[in-house]
Coordinates of C-alpha atoms and ligand atoms in Angstrom, one line a residue:
X27 CA -16.1 -13.2 -11.4
X28 CA -15.2 -9.9 -9.9
X29 CA -17.5 -7.1 -8.8
X30 CA -18.2 -4.7 -6.0
X31 CA -21.1 -5.5 -3.8
X32 CA -22.6 -3.0 -1.3
X33 CA -22.8 -4.1 2.3
X34 CA -25.8 -2.0 3.7
X35 CA -25.0 -3.2 7.3
X36 CA -21.6 -1.5 7.4
X37 CA -22.2 1.0 4.6
X38 CA -19.2 -0.2 2.6
X39 CA -18.2 -2.0 -0.6
X40 CA -17.0 -5.6 -0.6
X41 CA -15.0 -6.7 -3.6
X42 CA -15.6 -10.3 -4.7
X43 CA -12.7 -11.9 -6.5
X44 CA -13.2 -15.6 -6.9
X45 CA -10.5 -16.0 -9.6
X46 CA -7.8 -15.0 -7.1
X47 CA -8.2 -18.5 -5.5
X48 CA -6.2 -19.8 -8.5
X49 CA -3.1 -17.6 -7.9
X50 CA 0.3 -19.1 -7.5
X51 CA 0.8 -20.4 -4.0
X52 CA 4.2 -20.6 -2.4
X53 CA 6.2 -21.9 -5.4
X54 CA 9.6 -23.5 -5.0
X55 CA 12.5 -20.9 -5.2
X56 CA 13.6 -22.0 -8.7
X57 CA 10.1 -21.4 -10.0
X58 CA 9.6 -17.9 -8.4
X59 CA 7.5 -15.8 -10.8
X60 CA 9.1 -12.6 -9.4
X61 CA 12.7 -13.5 -10.0
X62 CA 14.3 -12.3 -13.3
X63 CA 14.1 -14.8 -16.2
X64 CA 17.5 -16.5 -16.5
X65 CA 18.5 -17.4 -20.1
X66 CA 17.1 -20.9 -20.8
X67 CA 15.5 -21.0 -17.3
X68 CA 12.0 -20.8 -15.9
X69 CA 10.0 -18.0 -17.5
X70 CA 8.9 -15.7 -14.7
X71 CA 6.6 -12.6 -14.8
X72 CA 9.7 -10.5 -15.6
X73 CA 11.0 -11.4 -19.1
X74 CA 14.5 -9.9 -18.4
X75 CA 17.7 -11.5 -17.1
X76 CA 18.0 -8.7 -14.5
X77 CA 16.2 -5.6 -13.1
X78 CA 16.6 -3.0 -10.4
X79 CA 13.1 -2.2 -9.3
X80 CA 10.2 -3.5 -11.4
X81 CA 6.5 -2.8 -11.4
X82 CA 3.8 -4.7 -13.3
X83 CA 0.1 -5.3 -13.2
X84 CA -1.0 -8.0 -10.8
X85 CA -2.0 -11.1 -12.8
X86 CA -4.5 -12.0 -10.2
X87 CA -6.0 -8.6 -9.5
X88 CA -8.9 -7.5 -7.3
X89 CA -9.6 -4.5 -9.6
X90 CA -9.3 -4.2 -13.4
X91 CA -8.8 -1.2 -15.6
X92 CA -11.4 -2.7 -17.9
X93 CA -13.5 -4.7 -15.4
X94 CA -15.8 -7.6 -16.4
X95 CA -19.6 -6.9 -16.1
X96 CA -20.9 -7.9 -12.7
X97 CA -22.2 -11.4 -12.5
X98 CA -25.3 -10.4 -10.6
X99 CA -27.8 -7.6 -11.0
X100 CA -28.3 -4.8 -8.4
X101 CA -31.5 -4.4 -6.3
X102 CA -32.6 -1.4 -4.3
X103 CA -31.0 -2.8 -1.2
X104 CA -27.9 -4.4 -2.8
X105 CA -26.0 -2.1 -5.1
X106 CA -23.5 -3.6 -7.5
X107 CA -20.6 -2.0 -9.4
X108 CA -17.9 -3.2 -11.7
X109 CA -14.6 -3.6 -9.9
X110 CA -12.7 -0.9 -11.8
X111 CA -9.3 0.0 -10.5
X112 CA -5.7 -1.1 -10.9
X113 CA -3.6 -3.6 -8.9
X114 CA 0.2 -3.5 -9.4
X115 CA 3.1 -5.5 -7.9
X116 CA 6.3 -3.7 -7.0
X117 CA 9.5 -5.8 -7.0
X118 CA 12.0 -4.3 -4.6
X119 CA 15.0 -6.2 -5.8
X120 CA 15.9 -9.1 -8.2
X121 CA 17.4 -11.0 -5.3
X122 CA 15.0 -13.7 -4.0
X123 CA 16.4 -14.3 -0.5
X124 CA 16.3 -11.0 1.2
X125 CA 13.7 -8.5 2.7
X126 CA 13.0 -4.8 2.4
X127 CA 14.6 -4.4 5.8
X128 CA 17.9 -5.8 4.6
X129 CA 18.1 -3.7 1.4
X130 CA 20.6 -0.8 1.3
X131 CA 19.4 2.8 1.7
X132 CA 20.1 3.4 -2.1
X133 CA 17.3 1.0 -2.9
X134 CA 14.9 2.7 -0.6
X135 CA 15.6 6.0 -2.5
X136 CA 14.7 4.3 -5.8
X137 CA 11.5 2.9 -4.3
X138 CA 10.4 6.3 -3.0
X139 CA 10.7 7.5 -6.6
X140 CA 8.8 4.5 -8.0
X141 CA 6.1 4.8 -5.4
X142 CA 5.7 8.5 -6.1
X143 CA 5.5 7.9 -9.8
X144 CA 2.9 5.2 -9.5
X145 CA 0.9 7.2 -6.9
X146 CA 0.7 10.1 -9.3
X147 CA -0.1 8.2 -12.4
X148 CA -2.7 5.9 -10.9
X149 CA -4.2 8.7 -8.8
X150 CA -4.8 10.7 -12.0
X151 CA -7.1 8.0 -13.5
X152 CA -10.6 9.2 -13.7
X153 CA -12.1 6.2 -11.9
X154 CA -9.5 6.0 -9.1
X155 CA -10.4 7.5 -5.6
X156 CA -7.5 6.3 -3.5
X157 CA -4.1 4.8 -4.1
X158 CA -2.8 2.4 -1.4
X159 CA 0.8 1.3 -1.4
X160 CA 1.4 -1.6 1.0
X161 CA 3.2 -4.8 1.8
X162 CA 1.7 -7.8 3.4
X163 CA 4.2 -9.8 5.4
X164 CA 4.0 -13.4 6.5
X165 CA 2.1 -16.4 5.3
X166 CA -0.3 -15.9 8.2
X167 CA -1.9 -13.0 6.5
X168 CA -1.9 -14.5 3.1
X169 CA 1.5 -13.9 1.5
X170 CA 1.8 -16.4 -1.3
X171 CA 5.2 -15.4 -2.8
X172 CA 8.4 -15.0 -0.7
X173 CA 10.3 -12.8 -3.2
X174 CA 10.5 -9.3 -1.6
X175 CA 7.7 -7.3 -3.1
X176 CA 4.9 -4.9 -2.3
X177 CA 1.6 -4.1 -3.9
X178 CA -0.3 -1.1 -5.0
X179 CA -4.1 -1.0 -5.1
X180 CA -5.8 1.9 -7.0
X181 CA -9.3 1.9 -5.4
X182 CA -12.5 3.2 -7.1
X183 CA -13.6 4.2 -3.6
X184 CA -12.0 5.5 -0.4
X185 CA -11.4 2.5 1.8
X186 CA -13.6 2.6 5.0
X187 CA -10.7 3.2 7.5
X188 CA -9.3 6.0 5.5
X189 CA -12.8 7.5 5.0
X190 CA -13.2 7.6 8.8
X191 CA -9.8 9.3 9.2
X192 CA -10.9 11.9 6.8
X193 CA -14.2 12.4 8.6
X194 CA -12.3 12.7 11.9
X195 CA -9.8 15.2 10.5
X196 CA -12.6 17.2 9.0
X197 CA -14.5 17.3 12.3
X198 CA -11.3 18.2 14.2
X199 CA -10.5 21.1 11.8
X200 CA -14.1 22.4 12.1
X201 CA -13.9 22.3 15.9
X202 CA -10.3 23.6 16.4
X203 CA -9.3 25.2 13.1
X204 CA -6.2 22.9 13.1
X205 CA -4.9 19.9 11.2
X206 CA -5.5 16.6 13.1
X207 CA -2.3 15.0 11.8
X208 CA -0.2 18.0 12.7
X209 CA -1.8 18.0 16.2
X210 CA -1.1 14.3 16.7
X211 CA 2.5 14.7 15.7
X212 CA 3.0 17.8 18.0
X213 CA 1.5 15.9 20.9
X214 CA 3.7 12.8 20.4
X215 CA 6.8 15.0 20.0
X216 CA 5.9 16.9 23.2
X217 CA 5.4 13.7 25.2
X218 CA 8.4 12.0 23.6
X219 CA 8.0 8.6 25.3
X220 CA 6.7 6.9 22.1
X221 CA 9.1 8.5 19.6
X222 CA 11.0 5.9 17.6
X223 CA 13.0 8.0 15.1
X224 CA 13.1 11.5 13.7
X225 CA 15.0 13.4 11.0
X226 CA 14.4 16.8 9.4
X227 CA 11.5 15.7 7.3
X228 CA 9.8 12.9 9.2
X229 CA 9.0 11.5 12.6
X230 CA 8.2 7.9 13.5
X231 CA 6.3 7.0 16.6
X232 CA 4.1 4.4 18.3
X233 CA 0.9 6.4 18.7
X234 CA -0.8 6.8 22.0
X235 CA -3.7 4.8 20.5
X236 CA -1.7 2.0 19.0
X237 CA -3.6 -1.3 18.8
X238 CA -1.1 -3.6 17.2
X239 CA 2.3 -4.8 18.5
X240 CA 5.0 -3.0 16.6
X241 CA 2.5 -0.4 15.2
X242 CA 4.6 2.5 14.0
X243 CA 3.3 5.6 12.2
X244 CA 5.6 7.8 10.1
X245 CA 4.4 11.4 9.7
X246 CA 5.7 14.2 7.6
X247 CA 6.9 17.0 9.8
X248 CA 5.6 19.5 7.2
X249 CA 1.9 19.9 6.6
X250 CA 1.5 18.2 3.3
X251 CA -0.9 15.8 1.7
X252 CA 1.0 13.1 -0.1
X253 CA 4.2 11.9 -1.7
X254 CA 4.2 14.0 -4.8
X255 CA 4.6 17.0 -2.5
X256 CA 7.9 15.8 -1.0
X257 CA 10.9 17.9 -1.7
X258 CA 14.1 16.2 -2.9
X259 CA 15.4 16.4 0.7
X260 CA 12.2 14.9 2.0
X261 CA 12.4 12.0 -0.4
X262 CA 15.9 11.2 1.0
X263 CA 14.6 11.7 4.6
X264 CA 11.7 9.4 4.0
X265 CA 13.9 6.7 2.6
X266 CA 16.2 7.1 5.6
X267 CA 13.5 6.9 8.3
X268 CA 11.8 3.9 6.6
X269 CA 15.1 2.1 6.6
X270 CA 15.6 2.9 10.3
X271 CA 12.2 1.8 11.3
X272 CA 12.2 -1.4 9.3
Ligands
ZN16 ZN1 12.1 -14.8 -6.5
ZN17 ZN1 -1.1 19.0 9.0

């Protein structure tokens, strides 16, 4: 059972995904579904003896390219939509016992290429409104597999926090004629106290309004929208600053 249910109190979609309860939970290292499949060994999600970076569709997705029909009918108050979207898994390395932070810079450069490719392809799907590339870290927030990996969610709607950022940026531009993100970056660079790292293409800082411990934002220094607009130099700069921050 998987569908989108409208929450009229908050004005946002909730995605129900009861089948995800059955997903693999903290398997022993020799039964990791994200390791390469060794000849004669345990058959993982990756049917190859080795890989560099790998991407595949999540076997326990929240969204489906061909979603099941909703299990309930909509009413005037409670809208219902099929959970159409895409959920992918990105494997950073075939090595089980490492983390993104420990990987060499060359692997980050490959990941930037992979992320850009997936962002472009998924973003072009007619039913996709937003592509979120992310990594959850720690069993506390629900990580069920220790193999270094991230995820990509191609949403059929703009997630609420992002929608608010867009509203704020639109209002800021209407009021000042300027880009909110460029203004935040300029203010942080002028103040300087919260800057963490900087190169030609990007700046990393703990924003004035940080809420979480270790909250770091990385902004492009050029006024651009998303990864497909990165120049080759910016791809390299982004890989470098990500490695520095992590
Ligand atoms: Zn593994
Ligand atoms: Zn800007």
